[in-house]
């Protein structure tokens, strides 16, 4: 049987079936100019043909295939042969429904289909779906445009080529230059806190000249520390202008405000000038810690950060000694002449030796240079795309510390604990002269030497820092064995505080009950050293815990701590002498010891239950 006979038999057998089969749910229908066509149809026939079309096959491909087949056989047999070559694997045909809109329905005649929907229904539905498809296509084109735009943004976003090895990256500086920068900035922090305490050595001469009481003169110390409390709010300005302009402007202000103190004619001038000295100098305490992170990677910055963190706490311990020597052998005004000379030299060192290290600002400079050299304005740094304003950033910096204090119990309690410790340290500036002059007859510079116990213990605490690193690593490994995740918890930062807490309380009790005239003077100094060691441990653990527990709000957490801590430090000296005179040396110190004893359990409680507390927190990180 030839091919033509096969076709005629096919027509006789199949094409007289019920007309309703045309719209059967198992067939896709293509109607054009009054006839049905399909892959088994004939090009020239006027007889409708039932077609099993492959699902998802493109209509244009069908037309082109049909046309190609016709052109090859029309002259010989007058119609297209049955195709024996299947280009695509057969699929289960889709039922015709409202959701089927691959075919244009505008030419279909009015008839009722077996699926219960008229063709008009389908046409209306198809028009709606076509409108939806057009909207989706427009959205897709818009999305594609956004994607292309985002890709272009990323392609022209300036970064560090080779990471830390980029010549413009501060971390690629020679090691010796990095340490010069750290030395200058640490000395600046040391100088600011040293200036806060050196003032206490001027009381005798200054009070006599200004005819003021001791409590009024102490306001100069308190207002200086209040100025330092405002220091963390320098940090948002560094985000916009870089660190170097902040260092230069703030230390220039510190130098300028030292001059009124040196030439003051009354105590009012002294107190006002002291406040602005603390405010201006505090930028070194709040901003320069970020410079350490700019210069050193996370694996390298432990030692430089320990040195930087230690310097502002050694300053108060050395201030009374230097001030005692100056005021013993010359006039009190030379205290400020000395500070002016020191600040002037440091300002020159900052201008000459400390470059800009803030990465976003350096990348902005790199982008500006690329735009200038290439003429292509598409190059940009991430900081140039920021939508934050200076006013809004400063507003958040002022608001969020109070939110943390009110909503975060761990933040509040640890801030109060560190505030009590710094308050006790500044209270000692009044208590030490009272104790050692009364009991042991020390003169001014000898009283200054008694603070060396605190200084030595702080240096010792800095040397023990690697021990706490090993402890944290051990806790992280222990957690890894349980969970399979090599990551420490913020509570792993608290062991120094747990160890330091009993040292603080024990040192205060030892100092307090050794302040009798018949007890050798070295015993209370040893007690103060034990207190200083525990205090240094506590500060180290609290600061790192706040950064780890509130990573997204680390700057605000540290600003909160500084605000509370310095507020207590400003208040304690105002009642310290009266308390020691009323209660006696022993019980006044014991009162402070009992205060720290009441707070001793909290670091351990946070170590054990801190993870649960953080789980309920809005600001803290969650494990």
Coordinates of N, CA, C and O in Angstrom, one line a residue, residues 231-317:
X231 N 32.2 62.2 74.6 CA 33.1 61.8 73.6 C 32.6 60.8 72.6 O 32.9 61.0 71.4
X232 N 31.9 59.8 72.9 CA 31.4 58.8 71.9 C 30.6 59.4 70.8 O 30.5 58.8 69.7
X233 N 30.1 60.6 71.0 CA 29.3 61.2 69.9 C 30.1 61.9 68.9 O 29.6 62.5 67.9
X234 N 31.5 61.8 69.0 CA 32.4 62.2 67.9 C 32.3 61.2 66.8 O 32.6 61.5 65.6
X235 N 32.1 59.9 67.2 CA 32.2 58.8 66.2 C 31.3 59.0 65.0 O 31.8 58.7 63.8
X236 N 30.1 59.4 65.0 CA 29.3 59.6 63.8 C 29.9 60.6 62.8 O 29.8 60.4 61.6
X237 N 30.6 61.6 63.4 CA 31.2 62.6 62.5 C 32.4 61.9 61.7 O 32.6 62.3 60.5
X238 N 33.1 61.0 62.3 CA 34.1 60.3 61.6 C 33.6 59.5 60.5 O 34.3 59.2 59.5
X239 N 32.4 59.0 60.6 CA 31.8 58.2 59.5 C 31.7 59.1 58.2 O 31.7 58.5 57.1
X240 N 31.5 60.4 58.3 CA 31.3 61.2 57.2 C 32.6 61.9 56.7 O 32.8 62.1 55.5
X241 N 33.4 62.3 57.7 CA 34.6 63.1 57.3 C 35.9 62.4 57.5 O 37.0 62.9 57.2
X242 N 35.9 61.2 58.0 CA 37.2 60.5 58.3 C 37.7 60.7 59.7 O 37.2 61.6 60.4
X243 N 38.7 59.9 60.0 CA 39.3 60.0 61.4 C 40.3 61.1 61.5 O 40.3 61.8 62.6
X244 N 41.1 61.3 60.5 CA 42.2 62.3 60.7 C 41.6 63.7 60.9 O 42.1 64.4 61.8
X245 N 40.6 64.2 60.2 CA 40.1 65.6 60.6 C 39.6 65.7 62.0 O 39.7 66.7 62.7
X246 N 39.0 64.6 62.5 CA 38.5 64.6 63.9 C 39.6 64.7 64.9 O 39.6 65.4 65.8
X247 N 40.7 63.9 64.6 CA 41.9 64.0 65.5 C 42.5 65.4 65.5 O 42.7 65.9 66.6
X248 N 42.6 66.0 64.4 CA 43.3 67.3 64.3 C 42.4 68.3 65.0 O 42.9 69.1 65.8
X249 N 41.1 68.4 64.6 CA 40.2 69.4 65.2 C 40.1 69.2 66.7 O 40.1 70.2 67.4
X250 N 39.9 68.0 67.1 CA 39.6 67.8 68.5 C 40.9 68.1 69.4 O 40.8 68.7 70.4
X251 N 42.0 67.6 68.9 CA 43.2 67.9 69.7 C 43.6 69.3 69.7 O 44.2 69.8 70.6
X252 N 43.3 70.0 68.6 CA 43.6 71.4 68.5 C 42.7 72.1 69.5 O 43.1 73.1 70.2
X253 N 41.4 71.7 69.6 CA 40.5 72.2 70.6 C 41.0 71.9 72.0 O 40.9 72.8 72.9
X254 N 41.5 70.7 72.3 CA 42.0 70.4 73.6 C 43.2 71.3 73.9 O 43.3 71.8 75.1
X255 N 44.1 71.6 73.0 CA 45.2 72.5 73.2 C 44.7 73.9 73.5 O 45.2 74.6 74.4
X256 N 43.8 74.4 72.7 CA 43.3 75.8 72.9 C 42.6 75.9 74.3 O 42.8 77.0 75.0
X257 N 41.8 74.9 74.7 CA 41.1 75.1 76.0 C 42.0 74.9 77.2 O 41.6 75.1 78.3
X258 N 43.3 74.4 77.0 CA 44.2 74.4 78.1 C 44.7 75.7 78.4 O 45.1 76.0 79.6
X259 N 44.7 76.6 77.5 CA 45.3 78.0 77.7 C 44.4 78.8 78.8 O 45.0 79.4 79.7
X260 N 43.1 78.8 78.7 CA 42.3 79.5 79.8 C 42.7 78.9 81.2 O 42.7 79.7 82.1
X261 N 42.9 77.6 81.3 CA 43.3 77.1 82.6 C 44.6 77.6 83.1 O 44.8 77.9 84.3
X262 N 45.5 77.8 82.1 CA 46.9 78.2 82.5 C 46.9 79.7 83.0 O 47.7 80.1 83.8
X263 N 45.9 80.5 82.5 CA 45.9 81.9 82.8 C 44.7 82.3 83.6 O 44.4 83.5 83.7
X264 N 43.9 81.4 84.1 CA 42.7 81.6 84.8 C 42.9 82.5 86.0 O 43.9 82.4 86.7
X265 N 41.9 83.4 86.2 CA 42.0 84.3 87.3 C 40.9 84.0 88.4 O 40.9 84.6 89.5
X266 N 40.0 83.0 88.1 CA 39.0 82.6 89.0 C 38.7 81.2 88.8 O 39.0 80.6 87.7
X267 N 38.0 80.6 89.7 CA 37.6 79.1 89.7 C 36.5 78.9 88.6 O 36.5 77.8 88.0
X268 N 35.7 79.9 88.3 CA 34.7 79.7 87.3 C 35.3 79.5 85.9 O 34.9 78.6 85.2
X269 N 36.3 80.3 85.6 CA 37.0 80.0 84.3 C 37.6 78.7 84.3 O 37.6 78.0 83.2
X270 N 38.2 78.2 85.4 CA 38.8 76.9 85.4 C 37.8 75.8 85.2 O 38.1 74.9 84.4
X271 N 36.7 75.9 85.8 CA 35.7 74.8 85.7 C 35.2 74.7 84.3 O 35.1 73.6 83.7
X272 N 34.8 75.9 83.7 CA 34.3 75.9 82.3 C 35.4 75.4 81.3 O 35.1 74.5 80.4
X273 N 36.6 75.8 81.5 CA 37.7 75.4 80.6 C 37.9 73.9 80.7 O 38.2 73.2 79.7
X274 N 37.8 73.4 81.9 CA 38.0 71.9 82.1 C 37.0 71.1 81.4 O 37.3 70.0 80.9
X275 N 35.7 71.6 81.4 CA 34.7 70.8 80.7 C 35.0 70.7 79.2 O 34.9 69.6 78.6
X276 N 35.4 71.8 78.6 CA 35.7 71.7 77.2 C 37.0 71.0 76.9 O 37.1 70.5 75.8
X277 N 37.9 71.0 77.8 CA 39.1 70.2 77.6 C 38.7 68.7 77.5 O 39.2 68.0 76.6
X278 N 37.8 68.2 78.4 CA 37.4 66.8 78.4 C 36.6 66.5 77.1 O 36.8 65.5 76.5
X279 N 35.7 67.5 76.7 CA 34.9 67.2 75.5 C 35.8 67.1 74.3 O 35.6 66.3 73.4
X280 N 36.7 68.0 74.1 CA 37.6 68.0 72.9 C 38.5 66.8 72.9 O 38.7 66.2 71.9
X281 N 39.1 66.5 74.1 CA 40.1 65.4 74.1 C 39.5 64.1 74.0 O 40.1 63.1 73.7
X282 N 38.2 64.0 74.3 CA 37.5 62.7 74.3 C 37.5 62.0 73.0 O 37.2 60.8 72.9
X283 N 37.7 62.7 71.9 CA 37.6 62.1 70.6 C 38.7 61.0 70.4 O 38.5 60.0 69.8
X284 N 39.8 61.3 71.1 CA 40.9 60.2 71.1 C 40.4 59.0 71.7 O 40.9 57.9 71.4
X285 N 39.6 59.1 72.7 CA 39.1 57.9 73.4 C 38.1 57.1 72.7 O 37.9 55.9 72.8
X286 N 37.3 57.9 71.9 CA 36.1 57.2 71.2 C 36.4 56.9 69.7 O 35.8 55.9 69.2
X287 N 37.3 57.6 69.1 CA 37.5 57.3 67.6 C 38.7 56.5 67.4 O 38.7 55.7 66.4
X288 N 39.8 56.7 68.2 CA 41.1 56.1 67.8 C 41.1 54.6 67.9 O 41.9 53.9 67.3
X289 N 40.1 54.0 68.7 CA 40.0 52.5 68.7 C 39.7 52.0 67.3 O 40.1 50.9 66.9
X290 N 38.9 52.7 66.5 CA 38.6 52.3 65.2 C 39.8 52.3 64.3 O 39.9 51.5 63.3
X291 N 40.8 53.2 64.6 CA 42.0 53.2 63.8 C 42.8 51.9 63.9 O 43.4 51.4 63.0
X292 N 42.8 51.3 65.1 CA 43.5 50.0 65.3 C 42.9 49.0 64.4 O 43.6 48.2 63.7
X293 N 41.6 48.9 64.2 CA 40.9 48.0 63.3 C 41.2 48.3 61.9 O 41.2 47.5 61.0
X294 N 41.4 49.6 61.5 CA 41.7 50.0 60.2 C 43.1 49.5 59.8 O 43.3 49.1 58.6
X295 N 44.0 49.5 60.7 CA 45.4 49.1 60.4 C 45.7 47.6 60.5 O 46.6 47.2 59.8
X296 N 45.0 46.9 61.4 CA 45.4 45.5 61.6 C 44.2 44.6 61.4 O 43.0 45.0 61.6
X297 N 44.4 43.5 60.8 CA 43.4 42.5 60.6 C 43.0 41.9 62.0 O 43.6 42.1 63.0
X298 N 41.9 41.1 61.9 CA 41.3 40.6 63.2 C 42.3 39.7 63.8 O 42.4 39.6 65.1
X299 N 43.2 39.0 63.1 CA 44.2 38.1 63.6 C 45.3 38.8 64.2 O 46.1 38.2 65.0
X300 N 45.6 40.0 63.8 CA 46.8 40.8 64.3 C 46.5 41.8 65.3 O 47.5 42.3 65.9
X301 N 45.3 42.2 65.5 CA 45.1 43.5 66.3 C 44.9 43.3 67.8 O 44.7 44.2 68.5
X302 N 45.1 42.1 68.3 CA 45.0 41.8 69.7 C 46.0 42.6 70.5 O 45.6 43.3 71.5
X303 N 47.3 42.6 70.2 CA 48.3 43.3 70.9 C 48.1 44.8 70.8 O 48.1 45.5 71.8
X304 N 48.0 45.4 69.6 CA 47.8 46.8 69.5 C 46.6 47.3 70.2 O 46.6 48.4 70.8
X305 N 45.5 46.5 70.2 CA 44.3 46.9 70.8 C 44.5 46.9 72.4 O 43.9 47.7 73.1
X306 N 45.2 45.9 72.9 CA 45.5 45.8 74.3 C 46.3 47.0 74.8 O 46.0 47.6 75.8
X307 N 47.2 47.4 74.0 CA 48.0 48.6 74.3 C 47.2 49.9 74.3 O 47.2 50.7 75.2
X308 N 46.4 50.0 73.2 CA 45.5 51.2 73.2 C 44.5 51.2 74.3 O 44.3 52.3 74.9
X309 N 43.9 50.1 74.6 CA 42.9 50.0 75.7 C 43.5 50.3 77.0 O 42.8 50.8 77.9
X310 N 44.8 50.0 77.2 CA 45.4 50.2 78.5 C 45.8 51.6 78.7 O 45.7 52.1 79.9
X311 N 46.2 52.3 77.7 CA 46.7 53.7 77.9 C 45.8 54.7 78.6 O 46.2 55.4 79.4
X312 N 44.4 54.7 78.3 CA 43.6 55.7 79.0 C 43.4 55.4 80.5 O 43.0 56.3 81.3
X313 N 43.7 54.1 80.9 CA 43.5 53.8 82.3 C 44.8 54.0 83.1 O 44.8 54.2 84.3
X314 N 45.9 54.0 82.4 CA 47.2 54.3 83.1 C 47.3 55.8 83.3 O 47.9 56.3 84.3
X315 N 46.7 56.6 82.4 CA 46.7 58.1 82.6 C 46.3 58.6 83.9 O 47.1 59.3 84.6
X316 N 45.2 58.2 84.5 CA 44.8 58.6 85.8 C 45.7 58.2 86.9 O 45.9 58.9 87.9
X317 N 46.4 57.0 86.7 CA 47.3 56.5 87.8 C 48.6 57.3 87.8 O 49.2 57.4 88.9

